[in-house]
């Protein structure tokens, strides 16, 4: 939808509460290297994400494999008092 997946989940009574993302650098499989057109020796970063409701129910799961040299993650956060 135009308002994004979190809005759609909320409309269906599945209010997102927290998101966890795990990032793992590793060497690609042969299929991944071919699909991503990687040069020999280039690693990938695998990202797995879970979005949960306040009671811990997983409402979204995503997995992506990205060429390490072509992807960047940024994690801004507030410093607590």
Short mmCIF file of C-alpha atoms in Angstrom, two decimals:
data_model
loop_
_atom_site.label_atom_id
_atom_site.label_comp_id
_atom_site.label_asym_id
_atom_site.label_seq_id
_atom_site.Cartn_x
_atom_site.Cartn_y
_atom_site.Cartn_z
CA UNK A 1 0.00 0.00 0.00
CA UNK A 2 0.91 3.63 -0.32
CA UNK A 3 1.13 4.10 3.42
CA UNK A 4 3.57 1.25 3.93
CA UNK A 5 3.48 -2.16 5.53
CA UNK A 6 3.37 -0.90 9.12
CA UNK A 7 0.19 1.09 8.41
CA UNK A 8 -1.41 -1.97 6.80
CA UNK A 9 -0.44 -4.17 9.75
CA UNK A 10 -1.79 -1.60 12.22
CA UNK A 11 -5.11 -1.39 10.36
CA UNK A 12 -5.43 -5.15 10.79
CA UNK A 13 -4.85 -4.98 14.54
CA UNK A 14 -1.19 -5.97 14.36
CA UNK A 15 0.49 -2.86 15.75
CA UNK A 16 4.29 -3.04 15.24
CA UNK A 17 6.14 -2.60 18.52
CA UNK A 18 9.78 -3.40 17.82
CA UNK A 19 12.09 -4.40 15.01
CA UNK A 20 15.21 -6.52 15.25
CA UNK A 21 17.72 -6.65 12.42
CA UNK A 22 20.69 -8.99 12.35
CA UNK A 23 23.53 -8.26 9.93
CA UNK A 24 26.11 -10.91 9.08
CA UNK A 25 29.08 -10.56 6.72
CA UNK A 26 30.03 -13.76 4.91
CA UNK A 27 31.26 -15.12 1.63
CA UNK A 28 28.49 -15.68 -0.93
CA UNK A 29 27.27 -19.01 -2.23
CA UNK A 30 27.99 -19.71 -5.90
CA UNK A 31 24.37 -18.87 -6.79
CA UNK A 32 24.46 -15.60 -4.82
CA UNK A 33 27.74 -14.53 -6.46
CA UNK A 34 26.28 -15.20 -9.90
CA UNK A 35 22.97 -13.48 -9.18
CA UNK A 36 24.66 -10.41 -7.71
CA UNK A 37 27.39 -10.43 -10.39
CA UNK A 38 30.11 -10.26 -7.74
CA UNK A 39 33.81 -10.21 -8.54
CA UNK A 40 35.84 -13.08 -7.04
CA UNK A 41 36.44 -12.67 -3.31
CA UNK A 42 33.72 -10.07 -2.62
CA UNK A 43 31.69 -10.77 0.53
CA UNK A 44 27.99 -10.24 1.04
CA UNK A 45 26.03 -8.92 3.99
CA UNK A 46 22.98 -10.94 4.97
CA UNK A 47 20.24 -9.01 6.74
CA UNK A 48 17.43 -10.72 8.62
CA UNK A 49 14.63 -8.63 10.13
CA UNK A 50 11.77 -9.49 12.48
CA UNK A 51 9.00 -7.06 13.39
CA UNK A 52 6.97 -7.96 16.48
CA UNK A 53 3.89 -6.79 18.35
CA UNK A 54 4.10 -5.76 22.01
CA UNK A 55 3.20 -9.32 23.06
CA UNK A 56 6.05 -10.77 20.98
CA UNK A 57 4.11 -12.04 17.96
CA UNK A 58 6.22 -11.91 14.79
CA UNK A 59 4.25 -10.02 12.13
CA UNK A 60 6.99 -9.47 9.56
CA UNK A 61 10.06 -11.47 8.54
CA UNK A 62 12.49 -10.38 5.85
CA UNK A 63 15.82 -11.71 4.61
CA UNK A 64 18.11 -10.03 2.12
CA UNK A 65 21.58 -10.75 0.76
CA UNK A 66 23.50 -7.73 -0.49
CA UNK A 67 26.87 -7.13 -2.13
CA UNK A 68 28.99 -5.64 0.65
CA UNK A 69 30.52 -2.98 -1.61
CA UNK A 70 27.14 -1.72 -2.84
CA UNK A 71 25.09 -1.44 0.32
CA UNK A 72 25.19 0.73 3.43
CA UNK A 73 23.18 0.65 6.66
CA UNK A 74 22.72 3.64 8.92
CA UNK A 75 21.40 3.38 12.48
CA UNK A 76 20.64 6.75 14.06
CA UNK A 77 19.58 6.71 17.71
CA UNK A 78 19.01 9.09 20.59
CA UNK A 79 21.37 9.13 23.54
CA UNK A 80 19.38 8.41 26.70
CA UNK A 81 19.33 10.90 29.60
#
